[in-house]
Amino acid sequence: GAVVSQHPSWVICKSGTSVKIECRSLDFQATTMFWYRQFPKQSLMLMATSNEGSKATYEQGVEKDKFLINHASLTLSTLTVTSAHPEDSSFYICSAHPGLGPRSEQFFGPGTRLTVL
Amino acid sequence: AQSVTQLDSQVPVFEEAPVELRCNYSSSVSVYLFWYVQYPNQGLQLLLKYLSGSTLVKGINGFEAEFNKSQTSFHLRKPSVHISDTAEYFCAATSSGGYNKLIFGAGTRLAVHP
């Protein structure tokens, strides 16, 4: 099956620093990638949708200047948490969609645990 | 607006017992439905999906779900659970006009006890 990787799997950083998380589709081209945030014991909250070569579309309430998303190629999207603060600590999950319409499956990465001290 | 409701936040069950995890959706348009499983500190794995056709959908690990349009439900079932089925289960939906965006339910924690 299709594989999506995320790097790093976990990261600890100091408050005020920026952190970049990579999401790669390893064996297929993803025209669309999604970024989710998940708090402990809660569901996934969609943060933004990114399409290759265009600006990401952010969900209501998500700060686009804080969560920078770049979808530079059909196999790579990055999420940069700028000037991270403890409240940004969370589990971030990406998914990749091959762009064959809503009937086809999204493939999820294993997630990145961010802890901001 | 589309929404997904998982009626049980936690479901405790004994090993080898049957289980049903409930999911209801609301949508004014055609909907595609999915069940995902998440193990601790991992991403999501697709269990099964309903797109069209037969309302009984079989998935991996012995799970199945039935799409019921009149009751707007998509309940997940397994006739005999194992300890290894302990995980978080998410029901999700997308629509033909939803630009591939998935709307997730709140999740159900399945705890299988020996």
Short mmCIF file of C-alpha atoms in Angstrom, two decimals:
data_model
loop_
_atom_site.label_atom_id
_atom_site.label_comp_id
_atom_site.label_asym_id
_atom_site.label_seq_id
_atom_site.Cartn_x
_atom_site.Cartn_y
_atom_site.Cartn_z
CA GLY A 1 0.00 0.00 0.00
CA ALA A 2 0.88 3.66 -0.25
CA VAL A 3 3.27 4.94 2.37
CA VAL A 4 3.49 8.39 3.90
CA SER A 5 6.39 9.30 6.14
CA GLN A 6 6.84 12.15 8.58
CA HIS A 7 10.05 13.52 9.95
CA PRO A 8 10.86 13.93 12.72
CA SER A 9 8.69 11.51 14.67
CA TRP A 10 9.15 13.60 17.77
CA VAL A 11 10.78 16.91 18.58
CA ILE A 12 11.40 18.95 21.71
CA CYS A 13 12.21 22.62 21.34
CA LYS A 14 12.50 25.75 23.40
CA SER A 15 9.80 28.38 23.38
CA GLY A 16 10.34 30.95 20.65
CA THR A 17 12.11 28.66 18.21
CA SER A 18 10.72 27.41 14.91
CA VAL A 19 10.21 23.77 14.05
CA LYS A 20 9.83 22.22 10.60
CA ILE A 21 7.95 18.96 10.04
CA GLU A 22 8.23 17.10 6.74
CA CYS A 23 5.57 14.93 5.16
CA ARG A 24 6.53 12.72 2.23
CA SER A 25 4.55 10.38 0.02
CA LEU A 26 7.05 7.64 -0.71
CA ASP A 27 5.51 5.69 -3.54
CA PHE A 28 2.88 7.91 -5.10
CA GLN A 29 2.34 11.50 -6.11
CA ALA A 30 0.13 13.52 -3.83
CA THR A 31 -1.60 16.46 -5.44
CA THR A 32 -3.14 17.32 -2.10
CA MET A 33 -1.77 17.01 1.40
CA PHE A 34 -3.61 17.71 4.62
CA TRP A 35 -2.25 18.74 7.99
CA TYR A 36 -4.06 17.79 11.18
CA ARG A 37 -3.51 18.53 14.82
CA GLN A 38 -4.53 16.15 17.56
CA PHE A 39 -4.67 16.92 21.27
CA PRO A 40 -4.50 14.06 23.79
CA LYS A 41 -7.59 11.88 23.76
CA GLN A 42 -9.21 14.04 21.09
CA SER A 43 -10.04 13.78 17.45
CA LEU A 44 -8.07 15.13 14.52
CA MET A 45 -8.58 18.76 13.71
CA LEU A 46 -7.89 19.76 10.12
CA MET A 47 -5.51 22.69 10.06
CA ALA A 48 -4.94 23.23 6.37
CA THR A 49 -5.08 21.77 2.90
CA SER A 50 -2.12 22.16 0.61
CA ASN A 51 -2.00 21.61 -3.11
CA GLU A 52 1.26 21.27 -4.97
CA GLY A 53 2.46 24.57 -6.31
CA SER A 54 -0.19 26.74 -4.71
CA LYS A 55 -0.85 28.42 -1.40
CA ALA A 56 -2.31 26.36 1.39
CA THR A 57 -5.93 26.81 2.42
CA TYR A 58 -6.24 27.21 6.17
CA GLU A 59 -9.23 26.25 8.28
CA GLN A 60 -10.98 28.90 10.27
CA GLY A 61 -9.11 29.80 13.43
CA VAL A 62 -5.73 28.51 12.27
CA GLU A 63 -3.06 31.21 12.10
CA LYS A 64 -1.43 31.05 8.70
CA ASP A 65 1.55 33.13 9.85
CA LYS A 66 2.20 30.74 12.70
CA PHE A 67 1.76 27.49 10.80
CA LEU A 68 3.57 27.89 7.50
CA ILE A 69 2.85 25.21 4.93
CA ASN A 70 4.84 24.60 1.78
CA HIS A 71 3.90 21.96 -0.79
CA ALA A 72 6.88 22.34 -3.09
CA SER A 73 6.60 19.04 -4.93
CA LEU A 74 4.16 16.22 -5.51
CA THR A 75 5.84 14.15 -2.81
CA LEU A 76 6.75 16.67 -0.13
CA SER A 77 4.88 19.09 2.10
CA THR A 78 6.33 20.87 5.10
CA LEU A 79 4.72 22.43 8.14
CA THR A 80 6.75 25.02 10.01
CA VAL A 81 5.60 26.05 13.44
CA THR A 82 7.05 29.53 13.86
CA SER A 83 7.95 30.99 17.24
CA ALA A 84 6.59 27.93 18.97
CA HIS A 85 5.04 28.22 22.43
CA PRO A 86 3.98 25.55 24.93
CA GLU A 87 0.38 25.74 23.72
CA ASP A 88 1.59 24.55 20.31
CA SER A 89 2.62 21.24 21.86
CA SER A 90 0.57 18.59 20.14
CA PHE A 91 0.57 15.59 17.82
CA TYR A 92 0.71 16.71 14.20
CA ILE A 93 -0.41 14.29 11.49
CA CYS A 94 -0.26 14.73 7.75
CA SER A 95 -2.11 12.85 5.07
CA ALA A 96 -1.56 12.63 1.35
CA HIS A 97 -4.20 12.27 -1.33
CA PRO A 98 -3.40 11.02 -4.82
CA GLY A 99 -5.91 13.41 -6.33
CA LEU A 100 -8.28 10.86 -7.81
CA GLY A 101 -11.37 12.41 -6.29
CA PRO A 102 -13.12 11.96 -2.94
CA ARG A 103 -13.70 8.25 -3.57
CA SER A 104 -10.01 7.49 -3.26
CA GLU A 105 -8.25 7.10 0.03
CA GLN A 106 -6.09 9.51 1.96
CA PHE A 107 -2.95 7.98 3.37
CA PHE A 108 -1.80 9.11 6.78
CA GLY A 109 1.67 9.63 8.11
CA PRO A 110 2.72 8.25 11.50
CA GLY A 111 2.56 11.66 13.16
CA THR A 112 5.02 14.02 14.83
CA ARG A 113 4.94 14.68 18.56
CA LEU A 114 5.92 18.30 19.24
CA THR A 115 6.77 19.37 22.77
CA VAL A 116 7.59 23.02 23.37
CA LEU A 117 9.29 23.79 26.66
CA ALA B 1 -22.85 21.49 7.14
CA GLN B 2 -21.52 17.99 7.29
CA SER B 3 -20.88 16.42 10.69
CA VAL B 4 -19.96 13.03 12.12
CA THR B 5 -21.06 11.85 15.54
CA GLN B 6 -19.61 8.92 17.39
CA LEU B 7 -22.04 8.12 20.12
CA ASP B 8 -19.68 6.37 22.53
CA SER B 9 -16.43 7.87 23.73
CA GLN B 10 -15.35 4.58 25.33
CA VAL B 11 -16.40 1.00 24.82
CA PRO B 12 -15.06 -1.62 27.22
CA VAL B 13 -15.47 -5.24 26.15
CA PHE B 14 -14.12 -8.64 27.07
CA GLU B 15 -11.91 -10.59 24.73
CA GLU B 16 -13.79 -12.75 22.18
CA ALA B 17 -17.01 -10.79 22.72
CA PRO B 18 -18.73 -8.97 19.84
CA VAL B 19 -18.53 -5.21 19.61
CA GLU B 20 -20.32 -2.40 17.80
CA LEU B 21 -18.98 1.13 17.54
CA ARG B 22 -21.63 3.58 16.52
CA CYS B 23 -21.33 6.40 13.99
CA ASN B 24 -23.94 8.77 12.62
CA TYR B 25 -23.45 11.37 9.97
CA SER B 26 -25.39 14.31 8.70
CA SER B 27 -25.04 15.53 5.20
CA SER B 28 -27.24 17.03 2.56
CA VAL B 29 -25.11 15.63 -0.23
CA SER B 30 -23.78 12.26 -1.26
CA VAL B 31 -21.34 11.07 1.33
CA TYR B 32 -18.45 8.68 1.45
CA LEU B 33 -17.75 7.08 4.81
CA PHE B 34 -14.62 5.69 6.39
CA TRP B 35 -13.49 3.98 9.58
CA TYR B 36 -9.91 4.44 10.74
CA VAL B 37 -8.00 2.89 13.63
CA GLN B 38 -5.24 4.65 15.56
CA TYR B 39 -2.83 2.85 17.85
CA PRO B 40 -0.98 4.90 20.50
CA ASN B 41 1.41 7.48 19.07
CA GLN B 42 0.74 6.39 15.53
CA GLY B 43 -1.06 7.73 12.49
CA LEU B 44 -4.35 6.44 11.17
CA GLN B 45 -4.92 3.19 9.33
CA LEU B 46 -7.94 2.66 7.12
CA LEU B 47 -10.17 -0.18 8.27
CA LEU B 48 -12.85 0.10 5.60
CA LYS B 49 -14.78 2.53 3.47
CA TYR B 50 -18.19 2.92 1.90
CA LEU B 51 -18.39 4.61 -1.47
CA SER B 52 -21.44 3.08 -3.11
CA GLY B 53 -23.04 -0.26 -3.86
CA SER B 54 -23.46 -2.94 -1.21
CA THR B 55 -24.32 -1.44 2.14
CA LEU B 56 -22.33 -4.08 4.03
CA VAL B 57 -18.66 -3.33 3.82
CA LYS B 58 -15.95 -5.71 4.96
CA GLY B 59 -12.59 -4.41 6.07
CA ILE B 60 -9.33 -5.55 7.51
CA ASN B 61 -8.80 -7.38 10.81
CA GLY B 62 -12.28 -8.92 10.71
CA PHE B 63 -14.18 -5.64 10.94
CA GLU B 64 -17.27 -4.80 8.93
CA ALA B 65 -19.67 -1.87 8.78
CA GLU B 66 -23.16 -1.32 7.46
CA PHE B 67 -24.26 1.84 5.71
CA ASN B 68 -27.84 2.72 6.59
CA LYS B 69 -29.05 5.70 4.62
CA SER B 70 -32.43 5.98 6.32
CA GLN B 71 -30.81 6.11 9.75
CA THR B 72 -27.74 8.03 8.51
CA SER B 73 -25.54 5.53 10.29
CA PHE B 74 -22.35 3.64 9.56
CA HIS B 75 -21.77 1.41 12.58
CA LEU B 76 -18.61 -0.69 12.87
CA ARG B 77 -18.83 -4.27 14.08
CA LYS B 78 -16.61 -7.20 14.88
CA PRO B 79 -18.00 -10.57 15.98
CA SER B 80 -15.09 -11.47 18.25
CA VAL B 81 -12.49 -8.97 19.47
CA HIS B 82 -8.89 -9.55 20.49
CA ILE B 83 -6.71 -7.75 22.99
CA SER B 84 -4.81 -6.32 20.01
CA ASP B 85 -7.96 -4.48 18.87
CA THR B 86 -7.54 -2.07 21.78
CA ALA B 87 -7.14 1.30 20.06
CA GLU B 88 -8.91 4.52 19.13
CA TYR B 89 -11.41 4.26 16.29
CA PHE B 90 -12.49 7.20 14.16
CA CYS B 91 -15.41 7.47 11.82
CA ALA B 92 -14.99 10.00 9.01
CA ALA B 93 -16.91 11.33 6.07
CA THR B 94 -16.29 13.27 2.95
CA SER B 95 -18.63 14.42 0.23
CA SER B 96 -18.55 14.61 -3.50
CA GLY B 97 -18.18 18.35 -3.18
CA GLY B 98 -15.88 18.27 -0.19
CA TYR B 99 -12.60 18.65 -2.03
CA ASN B 100 -11.38 15.43 -0.45
CA LYS B 101 -11.60 16.92 3.05
CA LEU B 102 -12.41 14.41 5.76
CA ILE B 103 -14.65 15.31 8.67
CA PHE B 104 -13.83 13.16 11.70
CA GLY B 105 -15.95 12.06 14.59
CA ALA B 106 -14.65 12.51 18.12
CA GLY B 107 -13.37 8.94 18.29
CA THR B 108 -14.24 5.87 20.32
CA ARG B 109 -11.75 4.24 22.60
CA LEU B 110 -12.15 0.45 22.39
CA ALA B 111 -10.67 -1.28 25.42
CA VAL B 112 -10.54 -5.07 25.20
CA HIS B 113 -10.08 -6.82 28.53
CA PRO B 114 -8.92 -10.41 29.09
#
